Amino acid sequence: MTIKSITSLGVDVSKSSVTCHILTQYPIGGLKTYWQKTRTKVNSLFPTYHSSPKPKSNQKSAFDFADYVTENKPDLAILEPTGNHYSRLWAQILESLGIKILWVGHIELRRYRGGKNLPNKSDAADALAMAAYAVDQENYLESGELNDRQFLMHRPMQINQLRELVQQLEHLNRVQSPIINYTRQMLAWQFPEKAHSKTESTKTGNVPPLWGWLAQRESEVHSPSYKLITRKYQKSIAIQLGLEIDPIVRLHADWLCDIDIEEQRLEVDLKALVNDPEFKIYNQVFEKFSFGLRIRARLLSRIYPFEAFLTNGKQLIEREVREVKKKEVTREHGKSVVKFLPGDVKRVKRNRSRDAFKLRLGMGTVLEQSGDKLVEKGSGSALCRMTFWQYVITKIEIDNRLPDNPIGEEIAVYKETLKSKVDASGKQLLNGKHLQNKLMSKVANVLFRELSRAIAVHEQ
């Protein structure tokens, strides 16, 4: 498909609607000029369709969207991955009509829109930017074909399923936290001896003993554990004072049992997907870090296929001679403010493949203008960033938790090197979050290196 033959449909996905625009060529005079001429005709040139139109209104529905696509017959549609759920309905409609879908990353689209001087926080402007993205010569090869590297690679079905399962497990984890907190608060006077005790199911099909006992689901609790809790309750101070288990506590416990059973079911499905032969090389690398099941699933859902970060099977490393300005970072109102000072001219090497890899995993940063200051913000998957942080505090900061292999030794030595840096008074220079961020970055760098080596060996 060449630039001369494309009809491009830009689709900006919102919570319950989409805004669209059609282009058959890149606008003469540029996007800013085109936008200024067309923004007054938003209703006709940038139609909006709603998944649930308000009654007695003129809002267009998803059926009208299908008619619009059928009438205009675009060759392809450009979408931004705004959550699996918000975009799923509209993507399904496009696929059912035989329209090819290409996905543009959040960061790439934001930079593209900003470079074209289009307004921010405008659904119509976003739809225009996406439609133009597919007919812009910058996104084509010299042969006139679309450059696939300018778009997100198509994810295989297993990865989509992985992402869905990971999201469901994270949702259940968030849901149960306030339920557990409230239940423990109530138990502080209704069954104080077990109010803050740890309770986990140890066998598939069973529920956590305390929650199962409170919910009176005896058949789903390990029998000795159920009897032990019963004996303990009979001796509780609450019994002596005439305090009983409130029905709302039993209701909350019942919910927690159902959540635990559902988590078990999802983890069975998750384990089968993660252990698919397609991911054998990745699992061999993950094993070196002693990553657990959920961590592996989170990482796979973001970095597969790893070849997407490479260029012709190799890392993209750029070398250039330029002024390397000194970077001064300060904290103001909880934000990292960056100032650049004059520096020396040096030969600089940038590993673009590794940078893209880290950015995808939430380990990258972007600079955004805020008034007259540059504010440094974390970018990429917040969930993966949290995963690296959890790995640091549970595996690295606690001695003897790292795997007994060369990678574990390398990370341990790096940690000690960071901690050995002190000022003139002997005070450790790196502490807390600063130290943790350094260790998180180290883990991401080593993971990229090991995956690069493993993929290279596999392809030989």
Short mmCIF file of C-alpha atoms in Angstrom, two decimals:
data_model
loop_
_atom_site.label_atom_id
_atom_site.label_comp_id
_atom_site.label_asym_id
_atom_site.label_seq_id
_atom_site.Cartn_x
_atom_site.Cartn_y
_atom_site.Cartn_z
CA MET A 1 0.00 0.00 0.00
CA THR A 2 1.60 3.27 -1.11
CA ILE A 3 1.03 6.85 -0.06
CA LYS A 4 -0.68 7.67 -3.38
CA SER A 5 -3.43 5.11 -2.86
CA ILE A 6 -4.38 5.47 0.80
CA THR A 7 -7.64 6.70 2.30
CA SER A 8 -6.87 7.09 6.00
CA LEU A 9 -9.41 7.12 8.82
CA GLY A 10 -8.27 8.68 12.10
CA VAL A 11 -10.26 7.42 15.11
CA ASP A 12 -9.80 9.12 18.48
CA VAL A 13 -11.23 6.88 21.19
CA SER A 14 -12.77 8.38 24.32
CA LYS A 15 -14.52 6.75 27.27
CA SER A 16 -17.83 6.15 25.50
CA SER A 17 -17.40 7.68 22.05
CA VAL A 18 -15.09 8.11 19.07
CA THR A 19 -14.29 11.15 16.95
CA CYS A 20 -13.32 10.50 13.32
CA HIS A 21 -11.74 12.20 10.33
CA ILE A 22 -10.97 11.06 6.79
CA LEU A 23 -7.95 12.10 4.68
CA THR A 24 -6.96 10.95 1.21
CA GLN A 25 -3.73 12.97 1.12
CA TYR A 26 -1.59 15.05 3.41
CA PRO A 27 -3.09 18.59 3.54
CA ILE A 28 -1.31 21.15 1.36
CA GLY A 29 -0.05 23.94 3.59
CA GLY A 30 0.34 21.70 6.62
CA LEU A 31 -1.91 20.42 9.36
CA LYS A 32 -2.07 23.67 11.33
CA THR A 33 -3.44 25.56 8.32
CA TYR A 34 -5.86 22.73 7.55
CA TRP A 35 -7.06 22.68 11.16
CA GLN A 36 -7.68 26.42 11.23
CA LYS A 37 -9.82 26.12 8.08
CA THR A 38 -11.84 23.10 9.21
CA ARG A 39 -12.24 23.44 12.98
CA THR A 40 -15.44 25.47 12.54
CA LYS A 41 -16.99 22.50 10.73
CA VAL A 42 -16.36 19.96 13.47
CA ASN A 43 -19.82 18.41 13.36
CA SER A 44 -19.62 17.54 9.67
CA LEU A 45 -15.88 16.92 9.13
CA PHE A 46 -15.12 15.41 12.53
CA PRO A 47 -18.22 13.36 13.40
CA THR A 48 -18.56 11.82 16.86
CA TYR A 49 -20.24 8.48 17.52
CA HIS A 50 -21.41 7.25 20.93
CA SER A 51 -21.59 3.73 22.27
CA SER A 52 -24.62 4.71 24.36
CA PRO A 53 -26.38 7.72 22.78
CA LYS A 54 -28.54 9.79 25.11
CA PRO A 55 -32.29 9.34 24.53
CA LYS A 56 -34.06 12.13 22.66
CA SER A 57 -30.77 13.54 21.40
CA ASN A 58 -29.12 13.79 18.02
CA GLN A 59 -26.09 11.78 19.09
CA LYS A 60 -24.92 9.24 16.54
CA SER A 61 -24.60 5.61 17.55
CA ALA A 62 -22.15 2.78 16.89
CA PHE A 63 -24.46 1.66 14.08
CA ASP A 64 -24.02 5.10 12.47
CA PHE A 65 -20.25 4.65 12.83
CA ALA A 66 -20.46 1.39 10.87
CA ASP A 67 -22.48 3.16 8.16
CA TYR A 68 -19.92 6.00 8.07
CA VAL A 69 -17.05 3.56 7.58
CA THR A 70 -18.96 1.62 4.92
CA GLU A 71 -19.76 4.81 3.02
CA ASN A 72 -16.22 6.23 3.05
CA LYS A 73 -14.43 2.89 2.53
CA PRO A 74 -11.06 3.77 4.13
CA ASP A 75 -8.07 1.59 3.34
CA LEU A 76 -6.95 1.64 6.94
CA ALA A 77 -7.85 3.09 10.32
CA ILE A 78 -5.39 4.63 12.77
CA LEU A 79 -6.13 4.20 16.47
CA GLU A 80 -4.36 4.95 19.72
CA PRO A 81 -4.37 2.08 22.26
CA THR A 82 -6.59 3.89 24.79
CA GLY A 83 -7.21 0.90 27.03
CA ASN A 84 -8.28 -2.53 25.83
CA HIS A 85 -11.88 -1.95 26.82
CA TYR A 86 -12.58 1.53 25.45
CA SER A 87 -11.22 0.79 21.97
CA ARG A 88 -12.36 -2.83 21.71
CA LEU A 89 -15.91 -2.16 20.46
CA TRP A 90 -14.81 0.24 17.73
CA ALA A 91 -11.89 -1.96 16.66
CA GLN A 92 -14.27 -4.92 16.38
CA ILE A 93 -16.60 -2.91 14.13
CA LEU A 94 -13.68 -1.94 11.87
CA GLU A 95 -12.40 -5.52 11.70
CA SER A 96 -15.88 -6.85 10.88
CA LEU A 97 -15.98 -4.43 7.93
CA GLY A 98 -12.58 -5.61 6.70
CA ILE A 99 -10.69 -2.39 7.57
CA LYS A 100 -7.01 -2.77 8.42
CA ILE A 101 -6.15 -1.25 11.79
CA LEU A 102 -2.79 0.32 12.64
CA TRP A 103 -1.97 1.43 16.17
CA VAL A 104 0.10 4.50 17.04
CA GLY A 105 1.75 4.74 20.48
CA HIS A 106 0.74 7.45 22.96
CA ILE A 107 4.17 9.08 23.03
CA GLU A 108 4.63 9.01 19.26
CA LEU A 109 1.21 10.57 18.68
CA ARG A 110 1.75 13.27 21.31
CA ARG A 111 5.07 14.24 19.76
CA TYR A 112 3.60 14.17 16.25
CA ARG A 113 0.64 16.35 17.22
CA GLY A 114 2.91 18.80 19.06
CA GLY A 115 5.30 18.98 16.12
CA LYS A 116 2.41 19.93 13.83
CA ASN A 117 1.24 22.70 16.24
CA LEU A 118 -2.16 21.11 16.74
CA PRO A 119 -4.06 21.94 19.96
CA ASN A 120 -3.87 19.64 22.94
CA LYS A 121 -6.91 18.00 24.57
CA SER A 122 -9.04 18.21 21.44
CA ASP A 123 -10.67 15.00 20.19
CA ALA A 124 -11.08 16.44 16.68
CA ALA A 125 -7.41 17.52 16.52
CA ASP A 126 -6.35 14.06 17.70
CA ALA A 127 -8.48 12.42 15.00
CA LEU A 128 -6.89 14.72 12.41
CA ALA A 129 -3.38 13.89 13.64
CA MET A 130 -4.07 10.16 13.41
CA ALA A 131 -5.57 10.40 9.93
CA ALA A 132 -2.58 12.47 8.78
CA TYR A 133 -0.09 10.06 10.36
CA ALA A 134 -0.82 7.45 7.68
CA VAL A 135 -0.49 9.87 4.73
CA ASP A 136 2.57 11.76 5.98
CA GLN A 137 5.69 11.12 3.90
CA GLU A 138 7.75 10.97 7.10
CA ASN A 139 6.12 7.64 7.93
CA TYR A 140 6.95 6.00 4.58
CA LEU A 141 9.95 4.15 3.20
CA GLU A 142 11.81 5.31 0.09
CA SER A 143 9.92 2.62 -1.84
CA GLY A 144 6.65 4.43 -1.08
CA GLU A 145 5.43 1.73 1.31
CA LEU A 146 4.28 2.41 4.87
CA ASN A 147 7.10 2.09 7.40
CA ASP A 148 5.83 -0.53 9.85
CA ARG A 149 8.31 0.65 12.48
CA GLN A 150 6.33 3.87 12.84
CA PHE A 151 3.43 1.86 14.21
CA LEU A 152 2.96 -0.56 17.09
CA MET A 153 3.55 -4.15 16.03
CA HIS A 154 0.52 -6.43 15.91
CA ARG A 155 0.27 -8.46 19.11
CA PRO A 156 -0.47 -12.20 18.79
CA MET A 157 -3.59 -13.59 20.46
CA GLN A 158 -1.60 -15.01 23.42
CA ILE A 159 -0.29 -11.56 24.33
CA ASN A 160 -3.76 -10.02 24.19
CA GLN A 161 -5.00 -12.79 26.47
CA LEU A 162 -2.04 -12.26 28.80
CA ARG A 163 -2.77 -8.55 29.09
CA GLU A 164 -6.42 -9.24 29.79
CA LEU A 165 -5.62 -11.76 32.54
CA VAL A 166 -3.01 -9.45 34.12
CA GLN A 167 -5.51 -6.59 34.17
CA GLN A 168 -8.18 -8.80 35.74
CA LEU A 169 -5.80 -10.00 38.46
CA GLU A 170 -4.69 -6.44 39.22
CA HIS A 171 -8.34 -5.38 39.39
CA LEU A 172 -9.15 -8.14 41.88
CA ASN A 173 -6.11 -7.17 43.95
CA ARG A 174 -7.32 -3.57 44.13
CA VAL A 175 -10.89 -4.62 44.91
CA GLN A 176 -10.03 -6.84 47.85
CA SER A 177 -7.69 -4.43 49.65
CA PRO A 178 -10.42 -2.14 51.09
CA ILE A 179 -12.58 -5.20 51.89
CA ILE A 180 -9.72 -6.78 53.85
CA ASN A 181 -8.93 -3.53 55.66
CA TYR A 182 -12.54 -3.02 56.76
CA THR A 183 -12.92 -6.66 57.81
CA ARG A 184 -9.79 -6.55 59.95
CA GLN A 185 -10.99 -3.34 61.60
CA MET A 186 -14.24 -5.08 62.57
CA LEU A 187 -12.38 -8.18 63.80
CA ALA A 188 -10.29 -5.97 66.09
CA TRP A 189 -13.18 -6.19 68.59
CA GLN A 190 -15.17 -9.17 67.28
CA PHE A 191 -12.25 -11.66 67.06
CA PRO A 192 -9.11 -9.72 68.12
CA GLU A 193 -6.91 -12.83 68.33
CA LYS A 194 -7.12 -13.29 64.54
CA ALA A 195 -7.71 -9.69 63.42
CA HIS A 196 -4.24 -9.22 61.96
CA SER A 197 -3.14 -12.79 61.28
CA LYS A 198 -1.97 -13.83 57.84
CA THR A 199 -4.33 -16.13 55.94
CA GLU A 200 -3.70 -17.76 52.57
CA SER A 201 -5.04 -20.77 50.71
CA THR A 202 -2.42 -23.48 50.23
CA LYS A 203 -4.37 -25.81 47.95
CA THR A 204 -6.16 -25.10 44.68
CA GLY A 205 -9.89 -25.08 45.29
CA ASN A 206 -9.56 -24.11 48.95
CA VAL A 207 -10.13 -20.60 50.29
CA PRO A 208 -8.01 -18.72 52.89
CA PRO A 209 -8.79 -20.36 56.26
CA LEU A 210 -9.84 -17.22 58.18
CA TRP A 211 -12.11 -15.92 55.43
CA GLY A 212 -13.58 -19.38 54.87
CA TRP A 213 -14.25 -19.78 58.61
CA LEU A 214 -15.91 -16.36 58.86
CA ALA A 215 -18.02 -17.08 55.75
CA GLN A 216 -18.94 -20.51 57.19
CA ARG A 217 -17.65 -22.29 54.07
CA GLU A 218 -16.23 -25.27 55.98
CA SER A 219 -16.05 -27.58 52.95
CA GLU A 220 -13.64 -25.18 51.20
CA VAL A 221 -11.21 -24.85 54.13
CA HIS A 222 -8.44 -27.25 55.12
CA SER A 223 -10.14 -29.22 57.93
CA PRO A 224 -7.38 -28.89 60.60
CA SER A 225 -7.19 -25.12 59.98
CA TYR A 226 -10.96 -24.73 60.31
CA LYS A 227 -10.98 -26.64 63.62
CA LEU A 228 -7.99 -24.64 64.93
CA ILE A 229 -9.72 -21.30 64.26
CA THR A 230 -12.93 -22.62 65.87
CA ARG A 231 -11.06 -23.59 69.07
CA LYS A 232 -9.31 -20.22 69.14
CA TYR A 233 -12.60 -18.36 68.77
CA GLN A 234 -14.15 -20.33 71.63
CA LYS A 235 -11.39 -18.96 73.88
CA SER A 236 -11.60 -15.40 72.48
CA ILE A 237 -12.09 -12.43 74.81
CA ALA A 238 -14.91 -11.36 72.49
CA ILE A 239 -16.91 -14.45 73.49
CA GLN A 240 -16.39 -13.67 77.18
CA LEU A 241 -17.72 -10.15 76.61
CA GLY A 242 -20.71 -11.32 74.58
CA LEU A 243 -19.46 -9.80 71.29
CA GLU A 244 -20.53 -11.73 68.19
CA ILE A 245 -19.35 -11.82 64.58
CA ASP A 246 -21.38 -9.21 62.67
CA PRO A 247 -23.23 -10.45 59.53
CA ILE A 248 -21.46 -7.78 57.45
CA VAL A 249 -18.11 -9.32 58.41
CA ARG A 250 -19.32 -12.71 57.22
CA LEU A 251 -20.53 -11.08 53.98
CA HIS A 252 -17.14 -9.44 53.41
CA ALA A 253 -15.39 -12.75 54.12
CA ASP A 254 -17.67 -14.46 51.59
CA TRP A 255 -16.64 -11.89 48.97
CA LEU A 256 -12.96 -12.49 49.75
CA CYS A 257 -13.45 -16.23 49.31
CA ASP A 258 -15.04 -15.69 45.89
CA ILE A 259 -12.20 -13.35 44.88
CA ASP A 260 -9.58 -15.89 45.95
CA ILE A 261 -11.27 -18.69 43.97
CA GLU A 262 -11.42 -16.43 40.90
CA GLU A 263 -7.73 -15.52 41.30
CA GLN A 264 -6.87 -19.20 41.38
CA ARG A 265 -8.80 -19.79 38.17
CA LEU A 266 -7.11 -16.85 36.42
CA GLU A 267 -3.65 -17.94 37.55
CA VAL A 268 -4.20 -21.42 36.10
CA ASP A 269 -5.01 -19.81 32.73
CA LEU A 270 -2.12 -17.37 33.15
CA LYS A 271 0.38 -20.15 33.86
CA ALA A 272 -0.67 -22.06 30.75
CA LEU A 273 -0.19 -18.94 28.59
CA VAL A 274 3.16 -17.92 30.10
CA ASN A 275 4.51 -21.44 29.64
CA ASP A 276 3.51 -21.53 25.97
CA PRO A 277 6.45 -22.80 23.85
CA GLU A 278 6.37 -19.45 22.00
CA PHE A 279 7.81 -17.81 25.14
CA LYS A 280 10.43 -20.46 25.95
CA ILE A 281 13.41 -18.15 25.35
CA TYR A 282 11.86 -15.39 27.43
CA ASN A 283 11.19 -17.77 30.33
CA GLN A 284 14.77 -18.99 30.25
CA VAL A 285 15.90 -15.40 30.75
CA PHE A 286 13.25 -14.67 33.40
CA GLU A 287 14.42 -17.74 35.31
CA LYS A 288 17.84 -16.13 35.76
CA PHE A 289 16.16 -13.29 37.68
CA SER A 290 13.81 -15.60 39.64
CA PHE A 291 10.78 -13.69 38.35
CA GLY A 292 7.43 -15.03 39.53
CA LEU A 293 4.42 -15.89 37.36
CA ARG A 294 2.70 -12.52 37.51
CA ILE A 295 5.91 -10.59 36.86
CA ARG A 296 6.62 -12.72 33.80
CA ALA A 297 3.11 -12.12 32.49
CA ARG A 298 3.38 -8.35 32.99
CA LEU A 299 6.72 -8.17 31.21
CA LEU A 300 5.71 -10.45 28.34
CA SER A 301 2.56 -8.44 27.70
CA ARG A 302 4.74 -5.35 27.15
CA ILE A 303 7.92 -6.54 25.44
CA TYR A 304 6.83 -9.38 23.14
CA PRO A 305 8.04 -9.64 20.46
CA PHE A 306 11.45 -8.40 21.54
CA GLU A 307 12.46 -8.03 17.89
CA ALA A 308 10.25 -4.91 17.77
CA PHE A 309 12.99 -3.04 19.64
CA LEU A 310 15.67 -4.04 17.13
CA THR A 311 16.50 -2.84 13.64
CA ASN A 312 17.19 -5.63 11.16
CA GLY A 313 17.80 -7.94 14.11
CA LYS A 314 20.40 -5.65 15.73
CA GLN A 315 20.37 -2.97 18.39
CA LEU A 316 20.07 0.54 17.00
CA ILE A 317 23.09 2.39 18.42
CA GLU A 318 23.73 5.96 17.33
CA ARG A 319 26.98 7.86 17.80
CA GLU A 320 27.29 11.59 17.44
CA VAL A 321 29.53 14.47 18.49
CA ARG A 322 27.57 17.11 20.37
CA GLU A 323 27.58 19.34 23.42
CA VAL A 324 26.72 17.32 26.51
CA LYS A 325 25.02 19.79 28.82
CA LYS A 326 25.22 19.35 32.56
CA LYS A 327 21.88 18.23 33.96
CA GLU A 328 20.76 19.77 37.24
CA VAL A 329 17.71 18.16 38.85
CA THR A 330 15.88 19.71 41.79
CA ARG A 331 12.61 18.86 43.54
CA GLU A 332 9.84 21.47 43.58
CA HIS A 333 6.36 20.71 44.90
CA GLY A 334 6.92 16.98 44.51
CA LYS A 335 8.13 17.23 40.89
CA SER A 336 11.61 16.82 39.38
CA VAL A 337 12.57 20.10 37.70
CA VAL A 338 15.43 19.86 35.19
CA LYS A 339 17.84 22.61 34.21
CA PHE A 340 20.52 22.24 31.55
CA LEU A 341 23.82 24.08 31.97
CA PRO A 342 26.62 24.53 29.38
CA GLY A 343 28.82 21.47 29.07
CA ASP A 344 31.63 19.89 27.04
CA VAL A 345 31.58 18.67 23.45
CA LYS A 346 31.84 14.89 23.52
CA ARG A 347 31.29 11.84 21.36
CA VAL A 348 28.03 10.36 22.60
CA LYS A 349 26.66 6.84 22.14
CA ARG A 350 22.91 6.26 22.48
CA ASN A 351 21.34 2.82 22.46
CA ARG A 352 17.96 3.65 20.97
CA SER A 353 16.76 0.04 21.20
CA ARG A 354 17.46 -0.17 24.92
CA ASP A 355 15.90 3.24 25.51
CA ALA A 356 12.69 2.16 23.74
CA PHE A 357 12.68 -1.10 25.73
CA LYS A 358 12.98 0.70 29.06
CA LEU A 359 10.38 3.27 28.08
CA ARG A 360 7.88 0.51 27.27
CA LEU A 361 8.47 -0.96 30.75
CA GLY A 362 7.90 2.33 32.54
CA MET A 363 11.60 2.86 33.20
CA GLY A 364 11.96 5.87 30.89
CA THR A 365 11.42 9.57 31.52
CA VAL A 366 10.17 12.41 29.36
CA LEU A 367 10.64 16.16 29.75
CA GLU A 368 7.54 18.33 29.59
CA GLN A 369 7.40 22.11 29.51
CA SER A 370 5.64 23.61 32.52
CA GLY A 371 5.77 27.39 32.34
CA ASP A 372 9.42 28.33 32.07
CA LYS A 373 10.61 25.02 33.53
CA LEU A 374 11.23 21.51 32.28
CA VAL A 375 9.54 18.88 34.42
CA GLU A 376 10.83 15.30 34.32
CA LYS A 377 8.10 12.66 34.45
CA GLY A 378 8.15 8.89 34.42
CA SER A 379 6.76 7.41 31.23
CA GLY A 380 5.60 4.02 30.05
CA SER A 381 3.76 1.27 31.91
CA ALA A 382 3.17 2.29 35.54
CA LEU A 383 2.36 -1.35 36.34
CA CYS A 384 5.74 -2.57 35.07
CA ARG A 385 7.51 0.27 36.91
CA MET A 386 5.83 -0.91 40.12
CA THR A 387 6.95 -4.46 39.29
CA PHE A 388 10.61 -3.40 39.14
CA TRP A 389 10.21 -1.49 42.41
CA GLN A 390 8.69 -4.56 44.12
CA TYR A 391 11.57 -6.68 42.80
CA VAL A 392 14.09 -4.23 44.28
CA ILE A 393 12.56 -4.11 47.76
CA THR A 394 11.81 -7.86 48.00
CA LYS A 395 14.80 -9.40 46.19
CA ILE A 396 17.66 -6.90 46.11
CA GLU A 397 17.44 -4.81 49.28
CA ILE A 398 16.99 -7.91 51.46
CA ASP A 399 20.28 -9.82 51.63
CA ASN A 400 20.50 -13.37 50.24
CA ARG A 401 17.29 -13.09 48.24
CA LEU A 402 18.89 -12.69 44.79
CA PRO A 403 19.33 -15.82 42.66
CA ASP A 404 22.63 -17.66 43.09
CA ASN A 405 23.97 -17.08 39.58
CA PRO A 406 26.13 -14.54 37.69
CA ILE A 407 23.20 -12.12 37.25
CA GLY A 408 22.40 -12.18 40.96
CA GLU A 409 26.05 -11.58 41.76
CA GLU A 410 26.28 -8.70 39.27
CA ILE A 411 23.26 -6.94 40.77
CA ALA A 412 24.52 -7.52 44.33
CA VAL A 413 27.93 -6.04 43.49
CA TYR A 414 26.25 -3.04 41.85
CA LYS A 415 24.15 -2.47 44.98
CA GLU A 416 27.21 -2.53 47.21
CA THR A 417 29.03 -0.16 44.84
CA LEU A 418 26.19 2.35 45.07
CA LYS A 419 26.05 2.07 48.85
CA SER A 420 29.82 2.55 49.15
CA LYS A 421 29.64 6.05 47.68
CA VAL A 422 29.93 8.49 50.59
CA ASP A 423 30.66 12.18 51.06
CA ALA A 424 33.52 13.73 53.01
CA SER A 425 31.75 13.10 56.32
CA GLY A 426 31.19 9.42 55.50
CA LYS A 427 27.47 9.82 54.86
CA GLN A 428 26.02 7.52 52.17
CA LEU A 429 25.20 9.60 49.08
CA LEU A 430 22.46 7.39 47.65
CA ASN A 431 19.49 6.47 49.82
CA GLY A 432 15.82 5.65 49.59
CA LYS A 433 14.09 6.21 46.28
CA HIS A 434 17.25 7.47 44.56
CA LEU A 435 19.03 4.20 45.34
CA GLN A 436 15.97 2.14 44.41
CA ASN A 437 15.63 3.94 41.06
CA LYS A 438 19.28 3.16 40.26
CA LEU A 439 18.72 -0.52 41.06
CA MET A 440 15.48 -0.62 39.05
CA SER A 441 17.32 0.82 36.05
CA LYS A 442 20.10 -1.73 36.49
CA VAL A 443 17.62 -4.63 36.44
CA ALA A 444 15.99 -3.26 33.27
CA ASN A 445 19.39 -2.85 31.57
CA VAL A 446 20.51 -6.37 32.46
CA LEU A 447 17.15 -7.80 31.33
CA PHE A 448 17.54 -6.06 27.96
CA ARG A 449 21.09 -7.37 27.59
CA GLU A 450 20.15 -10.96 28.43
CA LEU A 451 17.16 -10.96 26.09
CA SER A 452 19.31 -9.54 23.28
CA ARG A 453 21.85 -12.31 23.74
CA ALA A 454 19.22 -15.05 23.99
CA ILE A 455 17.36 -13.88 20.88
CA ALA A 456 20.62 -13.55 18.92
CA VAL A 457 21.69 -17.10 19.82
CA HIS A 458 18.27 -18.48 18.92
CA GLU A 459 18.34 -16.88 15.45
CA GLN A 460 21.78 -18.26 14.58
#
